[in-house]
Short mmCIF file of C-alpha atoms in Angstrom, two decimals:
data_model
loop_
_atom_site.label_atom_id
_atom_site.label_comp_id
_atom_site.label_asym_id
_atom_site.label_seq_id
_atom_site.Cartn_x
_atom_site.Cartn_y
_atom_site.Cartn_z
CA UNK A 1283 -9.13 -24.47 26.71
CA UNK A 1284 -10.39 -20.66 27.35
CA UNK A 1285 -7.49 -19.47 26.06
CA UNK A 1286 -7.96 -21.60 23.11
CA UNK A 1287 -11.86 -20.56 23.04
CA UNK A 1288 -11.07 -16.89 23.05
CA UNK A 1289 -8.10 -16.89 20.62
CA UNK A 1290 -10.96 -18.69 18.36
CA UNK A 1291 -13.39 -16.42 18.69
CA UNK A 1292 -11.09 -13.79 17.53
CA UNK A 1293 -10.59 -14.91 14.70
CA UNK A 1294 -14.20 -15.37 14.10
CA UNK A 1295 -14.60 -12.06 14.83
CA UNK A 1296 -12.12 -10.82 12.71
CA UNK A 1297 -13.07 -12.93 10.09
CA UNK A 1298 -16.48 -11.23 9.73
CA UNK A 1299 -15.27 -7.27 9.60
CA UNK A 1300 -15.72 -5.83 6.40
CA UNK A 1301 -12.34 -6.74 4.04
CA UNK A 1302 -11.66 -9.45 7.09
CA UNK A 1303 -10.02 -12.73 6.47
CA UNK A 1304 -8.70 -15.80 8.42
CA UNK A 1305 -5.01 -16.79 8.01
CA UNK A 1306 -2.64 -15.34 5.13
CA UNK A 1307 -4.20 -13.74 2.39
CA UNK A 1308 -1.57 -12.82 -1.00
CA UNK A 1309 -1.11 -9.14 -1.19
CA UNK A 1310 0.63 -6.87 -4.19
CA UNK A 1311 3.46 -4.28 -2.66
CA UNK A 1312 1.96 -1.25 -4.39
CA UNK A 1313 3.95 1.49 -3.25
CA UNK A 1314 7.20 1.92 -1.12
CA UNK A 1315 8.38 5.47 0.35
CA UNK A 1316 11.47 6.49 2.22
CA UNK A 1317 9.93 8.27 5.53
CA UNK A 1318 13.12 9.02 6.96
CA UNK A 1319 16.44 7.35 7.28
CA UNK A 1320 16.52 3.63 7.89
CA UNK A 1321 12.46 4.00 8.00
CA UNK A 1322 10.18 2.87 4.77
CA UNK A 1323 6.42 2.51 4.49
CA UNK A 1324 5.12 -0.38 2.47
CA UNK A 1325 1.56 -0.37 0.89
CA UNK A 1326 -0.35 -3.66 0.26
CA UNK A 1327 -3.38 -4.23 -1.97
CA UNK A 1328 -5.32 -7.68 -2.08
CA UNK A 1329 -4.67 -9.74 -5.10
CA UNK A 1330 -8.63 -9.95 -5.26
CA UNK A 1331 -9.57 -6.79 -4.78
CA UNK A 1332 -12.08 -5.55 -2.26
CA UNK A 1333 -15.27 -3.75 -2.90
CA UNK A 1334 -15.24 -2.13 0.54
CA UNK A 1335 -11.96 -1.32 2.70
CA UNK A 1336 -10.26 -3.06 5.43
CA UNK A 1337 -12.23 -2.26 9.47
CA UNK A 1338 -9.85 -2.36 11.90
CA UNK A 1339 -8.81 -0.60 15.08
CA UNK A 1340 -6.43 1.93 15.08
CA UNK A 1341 -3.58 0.70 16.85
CA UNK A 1342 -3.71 -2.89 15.61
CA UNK A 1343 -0.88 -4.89 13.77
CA UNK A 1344 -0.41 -6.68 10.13
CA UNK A 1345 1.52 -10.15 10.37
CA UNK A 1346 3.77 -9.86 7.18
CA UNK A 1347 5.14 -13.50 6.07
CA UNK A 1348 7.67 -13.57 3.53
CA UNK A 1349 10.59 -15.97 2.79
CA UNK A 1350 13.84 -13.80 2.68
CA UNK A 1351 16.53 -16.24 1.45
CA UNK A 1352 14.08 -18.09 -1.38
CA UNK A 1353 14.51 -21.81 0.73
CA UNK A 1354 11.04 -21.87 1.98
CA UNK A 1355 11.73 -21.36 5.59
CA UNK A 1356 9.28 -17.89 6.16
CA UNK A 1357 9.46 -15.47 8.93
CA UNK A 1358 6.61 -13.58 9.64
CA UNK A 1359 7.05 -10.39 11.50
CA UNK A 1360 4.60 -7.58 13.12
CA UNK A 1361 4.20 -3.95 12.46
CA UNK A 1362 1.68 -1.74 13.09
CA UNK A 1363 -1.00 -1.57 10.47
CA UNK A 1364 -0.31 2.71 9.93
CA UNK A 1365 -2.70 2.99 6.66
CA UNK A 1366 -6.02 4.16 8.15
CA UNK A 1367 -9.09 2.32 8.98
CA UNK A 1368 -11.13 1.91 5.98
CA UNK A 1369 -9.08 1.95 3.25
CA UNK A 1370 -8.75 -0.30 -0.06
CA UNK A 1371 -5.24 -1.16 0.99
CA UNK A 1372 -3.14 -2.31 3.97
CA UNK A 1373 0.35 -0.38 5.46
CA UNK A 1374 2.93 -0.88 7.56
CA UNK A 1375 6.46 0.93 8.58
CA UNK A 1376 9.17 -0.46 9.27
CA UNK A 1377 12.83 0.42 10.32
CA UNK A 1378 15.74 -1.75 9.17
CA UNK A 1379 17.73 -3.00 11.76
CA UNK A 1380 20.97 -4.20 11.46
CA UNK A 1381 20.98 -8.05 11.13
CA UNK A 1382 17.34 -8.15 10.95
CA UNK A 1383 16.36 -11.02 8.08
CA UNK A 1384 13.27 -9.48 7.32
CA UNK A 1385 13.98 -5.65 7.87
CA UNK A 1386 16.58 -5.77 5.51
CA UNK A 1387 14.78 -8.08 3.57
CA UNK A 1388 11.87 -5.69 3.09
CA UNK A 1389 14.14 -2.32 2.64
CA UNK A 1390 16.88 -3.51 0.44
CA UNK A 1391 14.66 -6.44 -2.02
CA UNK A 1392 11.28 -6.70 -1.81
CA UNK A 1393 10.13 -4.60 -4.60
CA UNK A 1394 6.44 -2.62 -5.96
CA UNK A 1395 4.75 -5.58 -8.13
CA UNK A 1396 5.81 -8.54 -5.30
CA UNK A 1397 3.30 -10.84 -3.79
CA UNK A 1398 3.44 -10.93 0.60
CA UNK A 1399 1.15 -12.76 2.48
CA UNK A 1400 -0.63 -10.97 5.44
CA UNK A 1401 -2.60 -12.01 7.97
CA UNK A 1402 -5.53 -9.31 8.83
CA UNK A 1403 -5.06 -6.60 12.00
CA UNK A 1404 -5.01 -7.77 15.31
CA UNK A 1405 -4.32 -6.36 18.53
CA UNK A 1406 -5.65 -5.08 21.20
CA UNK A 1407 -3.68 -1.42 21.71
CA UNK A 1408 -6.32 0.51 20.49
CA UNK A 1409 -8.40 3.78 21.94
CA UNK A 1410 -11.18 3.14 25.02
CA UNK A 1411 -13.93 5.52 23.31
CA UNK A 1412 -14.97 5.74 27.25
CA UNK A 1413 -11.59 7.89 27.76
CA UNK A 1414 -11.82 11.75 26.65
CA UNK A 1415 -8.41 12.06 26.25
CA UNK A 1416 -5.29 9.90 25.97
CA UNK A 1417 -1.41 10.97 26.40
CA UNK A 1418 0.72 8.61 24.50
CA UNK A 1419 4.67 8.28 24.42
CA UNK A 1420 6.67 6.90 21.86
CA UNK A 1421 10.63 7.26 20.46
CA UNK A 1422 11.88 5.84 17.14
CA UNK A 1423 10.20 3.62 14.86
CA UNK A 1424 7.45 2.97 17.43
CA UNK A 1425 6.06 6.14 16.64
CA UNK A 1426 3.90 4.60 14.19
CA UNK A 1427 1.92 2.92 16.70
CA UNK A 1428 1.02 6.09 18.71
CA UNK A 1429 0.25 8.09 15.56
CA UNK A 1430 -2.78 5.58 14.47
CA UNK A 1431 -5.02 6.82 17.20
CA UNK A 1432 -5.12 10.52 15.08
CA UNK A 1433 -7.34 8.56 12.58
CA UNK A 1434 -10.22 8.59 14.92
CA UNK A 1435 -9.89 11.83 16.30
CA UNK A 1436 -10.05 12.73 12.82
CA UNK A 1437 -12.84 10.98 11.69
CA UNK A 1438 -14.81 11.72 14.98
CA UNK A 1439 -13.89 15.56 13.91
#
């Protein structure tokens, strides 16, 4: 039951942020660049636009749901959320990996006007404020995880 309380309050919590939501929410594919080979970023903007953007932590991930084969059976998948805090839209990026449903799914057919559905950011691999400096590692696609702490160093700048 605690882990059942806490996962709950979560939500709650992430319910209340400014642009924050419970569950899947429908979002328009607005945009979709090449970033390097194999590697695309995909931006998302509500359906119902927001009057304020999305808070979130740096660091945190989107849950994308889509149904890649048109039967109904969805797989949702997690990237980083590597648009920056604040913002009117929502962005991931994503490498496509040989086999993967979804990765190839999202490079090779979804397409700017589509409808996802995304969950809001979660996560907890985010900056301690407490720390004055952090060192962070990263190879390949999971780049885009270590490159979301720059948005606070910026904005604390």
């Amino acid at each position: 039951q605690v882990c059942i309380d806490k996962e709950e309050a979560l939500y709650a919590e992430y319910e209340k942020r400014p642009g924050g939501w419970r569950g899947l929410k429908d979002f328009t594919v607005t945009e979709i660049a090449d970033v390097a080979t194999g590697i695309k970023s995909f931006k998302f903007e509500p359906v119902n636009p927001l009057t304020s953007g999305f808070a979130f932590e740096a660091g945190q991930y989107l849950t994308v749901k889509v149904d890649p084969n048109g039967d109904g059976l969805t797989a949702p998948r997690h990237y980083t959320a590597t648009s920056p805090p604040g913002a009117k839209y929502l962005q991931c990026t994503t490498k496509k990996v040989a086999g993967g449903v979804v990765s190839t799914y999202m490079h090779e057919t979804l397409k700017v006007g589509d409808t996802v559905k995304l969950t809001p950011p979660y996560g907890v691999f985010t900056l301690d404020d407490a720390a004055p400096t952090a060192v962070l590692l990263s190879a390949g696609a999971d780049t885009a995880a270590a490159m979301q702490p720059r948005y606070r160093s910026q904005a604390a700048a």
